[in-house]
Tab-separated table of C-alpha atoms in Angstrom:
chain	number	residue	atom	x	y	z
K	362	UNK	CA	16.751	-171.466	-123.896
K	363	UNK	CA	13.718	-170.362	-126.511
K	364	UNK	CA	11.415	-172.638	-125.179
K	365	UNK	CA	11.720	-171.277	-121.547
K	366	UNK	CA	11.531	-167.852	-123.268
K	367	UNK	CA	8.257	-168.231	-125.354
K	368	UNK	CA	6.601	-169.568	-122.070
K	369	UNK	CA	8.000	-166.340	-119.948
K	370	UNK	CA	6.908	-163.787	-122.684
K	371	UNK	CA	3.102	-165.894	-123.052
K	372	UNK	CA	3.197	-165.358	-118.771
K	373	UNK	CA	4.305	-161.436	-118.934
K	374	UNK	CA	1.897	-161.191	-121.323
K	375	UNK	CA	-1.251	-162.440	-118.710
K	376	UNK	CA	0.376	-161.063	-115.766
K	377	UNK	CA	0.228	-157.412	-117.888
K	378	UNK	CA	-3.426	-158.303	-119.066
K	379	UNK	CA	-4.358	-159.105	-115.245
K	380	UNK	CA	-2.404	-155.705	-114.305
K	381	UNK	CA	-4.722	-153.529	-116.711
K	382	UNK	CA	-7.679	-155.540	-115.930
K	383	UNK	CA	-7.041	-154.622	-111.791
K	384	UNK	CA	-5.767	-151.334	-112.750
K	385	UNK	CA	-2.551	-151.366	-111.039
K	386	UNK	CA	-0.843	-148.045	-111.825
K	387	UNK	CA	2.573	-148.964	-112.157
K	388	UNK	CA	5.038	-146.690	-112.189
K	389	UNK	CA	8.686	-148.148	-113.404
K	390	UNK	CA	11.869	-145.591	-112.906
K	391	UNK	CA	15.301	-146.452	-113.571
K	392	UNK	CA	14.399	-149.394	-115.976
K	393	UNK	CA	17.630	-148.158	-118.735
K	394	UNK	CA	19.414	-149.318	-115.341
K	395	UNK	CA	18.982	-152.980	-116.224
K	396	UNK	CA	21.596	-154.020	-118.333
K	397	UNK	CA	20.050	-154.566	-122.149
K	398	UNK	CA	22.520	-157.702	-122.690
K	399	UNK	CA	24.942	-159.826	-120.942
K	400	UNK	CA	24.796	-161.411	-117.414
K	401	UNK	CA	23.481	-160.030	-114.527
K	402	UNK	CA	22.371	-160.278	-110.462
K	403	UNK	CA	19.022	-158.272	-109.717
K	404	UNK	CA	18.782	-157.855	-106.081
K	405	UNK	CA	15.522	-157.073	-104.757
K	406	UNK	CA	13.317	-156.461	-101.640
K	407	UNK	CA	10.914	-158.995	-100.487
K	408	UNK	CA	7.326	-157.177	-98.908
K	409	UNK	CA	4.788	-159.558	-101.240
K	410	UNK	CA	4.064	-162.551	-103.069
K	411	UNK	CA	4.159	-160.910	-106.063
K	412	UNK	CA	7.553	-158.937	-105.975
K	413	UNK	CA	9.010	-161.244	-108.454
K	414	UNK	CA	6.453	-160.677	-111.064
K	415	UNK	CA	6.266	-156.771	-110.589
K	416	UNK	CA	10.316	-156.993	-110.798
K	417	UNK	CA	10.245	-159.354	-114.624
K	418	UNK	CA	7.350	-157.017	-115.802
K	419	UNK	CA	9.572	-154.146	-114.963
K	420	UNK	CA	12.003	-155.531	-117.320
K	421	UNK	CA	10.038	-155.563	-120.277
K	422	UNK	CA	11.105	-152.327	-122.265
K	423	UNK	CA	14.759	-153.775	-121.830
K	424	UNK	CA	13.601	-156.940	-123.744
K	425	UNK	CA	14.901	-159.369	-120.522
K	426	UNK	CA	13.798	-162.066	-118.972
K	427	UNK	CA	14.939	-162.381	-115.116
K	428	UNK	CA	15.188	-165.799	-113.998
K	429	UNK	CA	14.116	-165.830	-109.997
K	430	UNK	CA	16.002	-167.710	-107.351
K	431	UNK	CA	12.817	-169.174	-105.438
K	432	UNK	CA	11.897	-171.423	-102.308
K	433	UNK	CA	11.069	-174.916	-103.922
K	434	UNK	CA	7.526	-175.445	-102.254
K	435	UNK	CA	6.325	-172.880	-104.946
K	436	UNK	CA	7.789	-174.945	-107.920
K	437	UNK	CA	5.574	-177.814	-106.345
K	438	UNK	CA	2.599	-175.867	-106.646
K	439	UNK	CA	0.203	-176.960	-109.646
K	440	UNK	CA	0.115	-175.065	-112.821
K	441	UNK	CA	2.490	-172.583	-110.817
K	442	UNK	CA	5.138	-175.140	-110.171
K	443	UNK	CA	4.986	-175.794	-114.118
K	444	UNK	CA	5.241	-172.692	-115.564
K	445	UNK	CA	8.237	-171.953	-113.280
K	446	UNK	CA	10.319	-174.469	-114.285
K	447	UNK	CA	9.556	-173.693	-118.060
K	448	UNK	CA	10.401	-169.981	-117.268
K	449	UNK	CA	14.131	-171.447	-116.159
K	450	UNK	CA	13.503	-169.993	-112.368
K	451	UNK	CA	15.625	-171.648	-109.847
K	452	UNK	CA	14.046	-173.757	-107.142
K	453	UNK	CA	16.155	-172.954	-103.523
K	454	UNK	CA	16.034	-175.514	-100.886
K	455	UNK	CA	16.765	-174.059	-97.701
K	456	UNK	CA	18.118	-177.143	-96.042
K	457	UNK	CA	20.660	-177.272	-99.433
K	458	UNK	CA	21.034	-174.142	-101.312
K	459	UNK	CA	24.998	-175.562	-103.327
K	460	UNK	CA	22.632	-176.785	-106.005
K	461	UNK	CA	20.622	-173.841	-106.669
K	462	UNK	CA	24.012	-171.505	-106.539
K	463	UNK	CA	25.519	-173.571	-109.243
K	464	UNK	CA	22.458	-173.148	-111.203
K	465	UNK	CA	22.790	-169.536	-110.956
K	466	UNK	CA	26.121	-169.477	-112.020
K	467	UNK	CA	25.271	-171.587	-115.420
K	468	UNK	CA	22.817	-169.114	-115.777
K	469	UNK	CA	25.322	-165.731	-115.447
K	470	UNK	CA	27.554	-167.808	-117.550
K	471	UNK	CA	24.539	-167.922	-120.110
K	472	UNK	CA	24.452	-163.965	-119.596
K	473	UNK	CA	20.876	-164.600	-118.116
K	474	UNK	CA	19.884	-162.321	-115.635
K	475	UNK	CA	19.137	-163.681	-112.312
K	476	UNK	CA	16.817	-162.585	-109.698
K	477	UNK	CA	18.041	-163.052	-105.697
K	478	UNK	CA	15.748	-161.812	-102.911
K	479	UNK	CA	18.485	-161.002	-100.276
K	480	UNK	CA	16.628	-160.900	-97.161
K	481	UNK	CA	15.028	-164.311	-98.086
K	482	UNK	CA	12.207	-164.028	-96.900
K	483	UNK	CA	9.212	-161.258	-96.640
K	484	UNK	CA	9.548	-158.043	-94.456
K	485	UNK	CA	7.103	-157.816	-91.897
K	486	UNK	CA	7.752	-154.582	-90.759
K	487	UNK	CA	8.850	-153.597	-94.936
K	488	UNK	CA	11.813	-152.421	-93.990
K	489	UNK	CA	14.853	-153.866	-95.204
K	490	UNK	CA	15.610	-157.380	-93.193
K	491	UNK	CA	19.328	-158.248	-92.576
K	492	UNK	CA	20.657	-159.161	-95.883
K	493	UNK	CA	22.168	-162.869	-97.079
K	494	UNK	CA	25.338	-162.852	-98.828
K	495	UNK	CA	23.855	-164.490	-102.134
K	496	UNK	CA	23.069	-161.531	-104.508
K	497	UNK	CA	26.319	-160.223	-103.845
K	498	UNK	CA	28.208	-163.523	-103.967
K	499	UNK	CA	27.341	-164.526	-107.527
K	500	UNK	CA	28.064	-161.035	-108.674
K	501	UNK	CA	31.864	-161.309	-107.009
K	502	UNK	CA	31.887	-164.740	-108.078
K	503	UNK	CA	31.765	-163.726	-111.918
K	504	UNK	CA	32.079	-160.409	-112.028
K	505	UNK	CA	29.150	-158.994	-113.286
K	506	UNK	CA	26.569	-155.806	-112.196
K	507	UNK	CA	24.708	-156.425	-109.217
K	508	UNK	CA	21.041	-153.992	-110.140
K	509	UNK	CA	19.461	-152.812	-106.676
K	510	UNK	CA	15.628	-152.953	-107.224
K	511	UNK	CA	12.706	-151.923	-104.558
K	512	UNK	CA	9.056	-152.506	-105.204
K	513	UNK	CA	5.869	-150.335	-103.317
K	514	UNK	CA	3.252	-151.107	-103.134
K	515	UNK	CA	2.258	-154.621	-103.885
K	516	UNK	CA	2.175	-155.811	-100.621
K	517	UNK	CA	-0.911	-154.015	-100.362
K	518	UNK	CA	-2.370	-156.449	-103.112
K	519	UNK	CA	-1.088	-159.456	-101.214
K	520	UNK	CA	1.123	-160.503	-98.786
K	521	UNK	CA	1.710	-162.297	-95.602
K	522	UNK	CA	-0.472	-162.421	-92.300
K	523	UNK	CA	-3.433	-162.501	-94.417
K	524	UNK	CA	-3.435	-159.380	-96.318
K	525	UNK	CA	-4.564	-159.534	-99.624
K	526	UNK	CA	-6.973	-156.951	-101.269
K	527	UNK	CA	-9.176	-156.819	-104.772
K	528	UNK	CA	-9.230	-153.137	-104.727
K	529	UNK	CA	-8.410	-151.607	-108.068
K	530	UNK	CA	-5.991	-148.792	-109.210
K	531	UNK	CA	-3.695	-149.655	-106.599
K	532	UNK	CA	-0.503	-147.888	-107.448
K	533	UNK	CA	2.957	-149.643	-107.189
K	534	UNK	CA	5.673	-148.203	-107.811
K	535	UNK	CA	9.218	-150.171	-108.948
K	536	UNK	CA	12.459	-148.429	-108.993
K	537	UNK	CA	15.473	-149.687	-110.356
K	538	UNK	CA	18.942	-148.570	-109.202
K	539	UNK	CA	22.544	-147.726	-111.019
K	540	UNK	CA	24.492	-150.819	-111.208
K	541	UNK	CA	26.896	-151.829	-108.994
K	542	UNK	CA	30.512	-153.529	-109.845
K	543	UNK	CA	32.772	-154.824	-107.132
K	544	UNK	CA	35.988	-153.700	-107.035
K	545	UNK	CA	38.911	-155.228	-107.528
K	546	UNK	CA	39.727	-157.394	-104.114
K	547	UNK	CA	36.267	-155.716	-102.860
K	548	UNK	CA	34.874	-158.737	-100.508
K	549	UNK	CA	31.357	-160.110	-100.655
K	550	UNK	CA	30.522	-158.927	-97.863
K	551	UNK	CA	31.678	-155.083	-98.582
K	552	UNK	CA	29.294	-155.718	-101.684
K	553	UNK	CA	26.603	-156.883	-100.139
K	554	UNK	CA	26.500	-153.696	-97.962
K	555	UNK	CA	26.746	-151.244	-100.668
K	556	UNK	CA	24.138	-152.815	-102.096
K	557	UNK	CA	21.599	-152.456	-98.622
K	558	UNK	CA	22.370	-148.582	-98.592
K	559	UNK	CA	21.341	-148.609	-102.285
K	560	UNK	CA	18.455	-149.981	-101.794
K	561	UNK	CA	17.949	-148.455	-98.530
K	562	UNK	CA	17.956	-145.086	-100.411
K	563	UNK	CA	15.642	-146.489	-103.224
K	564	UNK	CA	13.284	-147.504	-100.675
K	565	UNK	CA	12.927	-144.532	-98.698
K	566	UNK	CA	12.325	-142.466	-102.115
K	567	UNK	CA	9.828	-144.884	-103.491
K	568	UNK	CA	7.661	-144.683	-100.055
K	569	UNK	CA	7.953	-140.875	-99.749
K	570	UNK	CA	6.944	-140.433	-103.565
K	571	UNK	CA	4.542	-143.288	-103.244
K	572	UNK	CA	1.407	-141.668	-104.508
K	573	UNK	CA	-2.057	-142.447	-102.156
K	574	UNK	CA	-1.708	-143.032	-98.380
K	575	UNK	CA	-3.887	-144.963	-95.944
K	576	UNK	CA	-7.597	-144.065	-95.542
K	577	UNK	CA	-8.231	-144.444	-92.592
K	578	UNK	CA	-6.003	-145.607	-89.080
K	579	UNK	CA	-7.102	-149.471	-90.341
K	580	UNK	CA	-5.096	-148.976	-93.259
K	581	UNK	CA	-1.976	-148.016	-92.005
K	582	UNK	CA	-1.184	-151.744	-91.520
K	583	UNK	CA	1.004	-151.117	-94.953
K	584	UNK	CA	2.947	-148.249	-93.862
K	585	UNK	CA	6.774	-148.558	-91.921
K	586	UNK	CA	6.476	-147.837	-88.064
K	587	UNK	CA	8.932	-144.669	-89.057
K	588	UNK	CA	6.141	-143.155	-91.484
K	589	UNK	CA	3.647	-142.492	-89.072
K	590	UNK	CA	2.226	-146.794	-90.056
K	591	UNK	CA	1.132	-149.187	-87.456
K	592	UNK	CA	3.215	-152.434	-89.050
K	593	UNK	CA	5.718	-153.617	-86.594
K	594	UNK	CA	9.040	-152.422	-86.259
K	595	UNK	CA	11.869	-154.205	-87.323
K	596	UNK	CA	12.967	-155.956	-83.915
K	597	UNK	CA	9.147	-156.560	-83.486
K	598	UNK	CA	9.087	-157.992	-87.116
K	599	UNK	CA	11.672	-160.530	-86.323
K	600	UNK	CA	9.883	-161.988	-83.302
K	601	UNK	CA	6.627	-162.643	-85.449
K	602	UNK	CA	8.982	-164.004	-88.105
K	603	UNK	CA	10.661	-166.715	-85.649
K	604	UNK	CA	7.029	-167.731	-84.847
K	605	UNK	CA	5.784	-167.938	-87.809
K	606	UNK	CA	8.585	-170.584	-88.908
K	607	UNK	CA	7.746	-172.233	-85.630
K	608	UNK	CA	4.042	-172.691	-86.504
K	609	UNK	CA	5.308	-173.836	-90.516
K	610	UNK	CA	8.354	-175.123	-90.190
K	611	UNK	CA	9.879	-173.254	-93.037
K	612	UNK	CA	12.409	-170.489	-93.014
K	613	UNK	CA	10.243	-169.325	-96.285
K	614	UNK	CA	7.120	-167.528	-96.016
């Protein structure tokens, strides 16, 4: 697909610009992680609107593009809608997801890498939600890695509830795990929990090395109830999540 991969490099390319322009200070660890060829499931949290594009920029020194399972409202956004299906990202539909699994697959079987958010939607509390079995399906399904990846930090540039900031030199920090391969007769769902303590490990290392911390009690908002941060806890987070499908009608943020 060159076409799709001219488009993605021209969009790293701004989204880097836009990165020094702000500057972001991120800090990638684990990158030699991602595999440098051949098919692939990257599994990562979901705290932001712009996980997704801190995740493919991550990628660059491995010379991949990740191509993101996504809810299909965004690919019917203008300009943004566009330039995702020319990057070759896959538009979910919540009400149907068969379609967008067999894309996936055509993809692996391309040796793309694919990108799966497993909790599906963002963490309100930034915790790890409970998991979906996709990530870890399509990795059984044709046996290749399944990459845990966390990002830090970015919900603090923008997120949900409202929370967006222009601040500069916000640091976010990405970290990408060892590669996990299911073993043989190892179920989905045995997969899909090694890969939560994975990235339950990842997190807790990337917010206890994360390096700045809230200035003042109004700014804990972005810190887990467990780190001393006022955002909700995870029970908590699930009640404001039900509502806030009730008052959109979306299982999507």
């Amino acid at each position: 697909m060159p076409g799709s991969n001219v488009t993605y490099r021209a969009v790293v390319r701004i989204i880097g610009a836009l990165y020094r322009l702000m500057g972001y200070r991120v800090d990638v660890r684990g990158v030699e992680h991602l595999p440098a060829t051949g098919a692939g499931v990257v599994a990562g949290n979901h705290i932001g609107f712009l996980d997704f594009t801190f995740i493919g920029y991550a990628a660059r020194p491995r010379k991949r593009h990740i191509r993101f399972m996504a809810k299909r409202s965004v690919f019917e956004l203008p300009v943004v809608g566009s330039l995702m299906r020319a990057m070759h990202h896959v538009p979910v539909d919540r009400r149907s997801g068969a379609r967008a699994y067999r894309q996936a697959l055509r993809l692996l079987d391309d040796g793309q890498l694919v990108g799966v958010f497993p909790e599906a939607t963002i963490s309100r509390s930034w915790l790890l939600k409970p998991f979906k079995r996709g990530a870890a399906g399509l990795a059984v399904n044709r046996q290749v890695p399944l990459v845990p990846v966390v990002v830090w930090g970015g919900h603090r540039i923008y997120t949900v509830d409202g929370h967006r900031s222009l601040r500069r030199r916000i640091p976010v920090t990405i970290m990408v795990g060892e590669p996990l391969q299911s073993a043989a007769g190892e179920t989905v769902d045995a997969l899909s929990l090694r890969l939560r303590r994975a990235m339950d490990a990842l997190l807790a290392e990337a917010i206890d090395t994360y390096p700045a911390a809230p200035r003042n009690d109004q700014d804990r908002w972005w810190l887990p109830y467990d780190r001393g941060g006022s955002a909700p806890d995870p029970e908590r987070a699930a009640v404001l999540d039900r509502e806030a499908v009730a008052r959109i009608g979306d299982a999507f943020e």
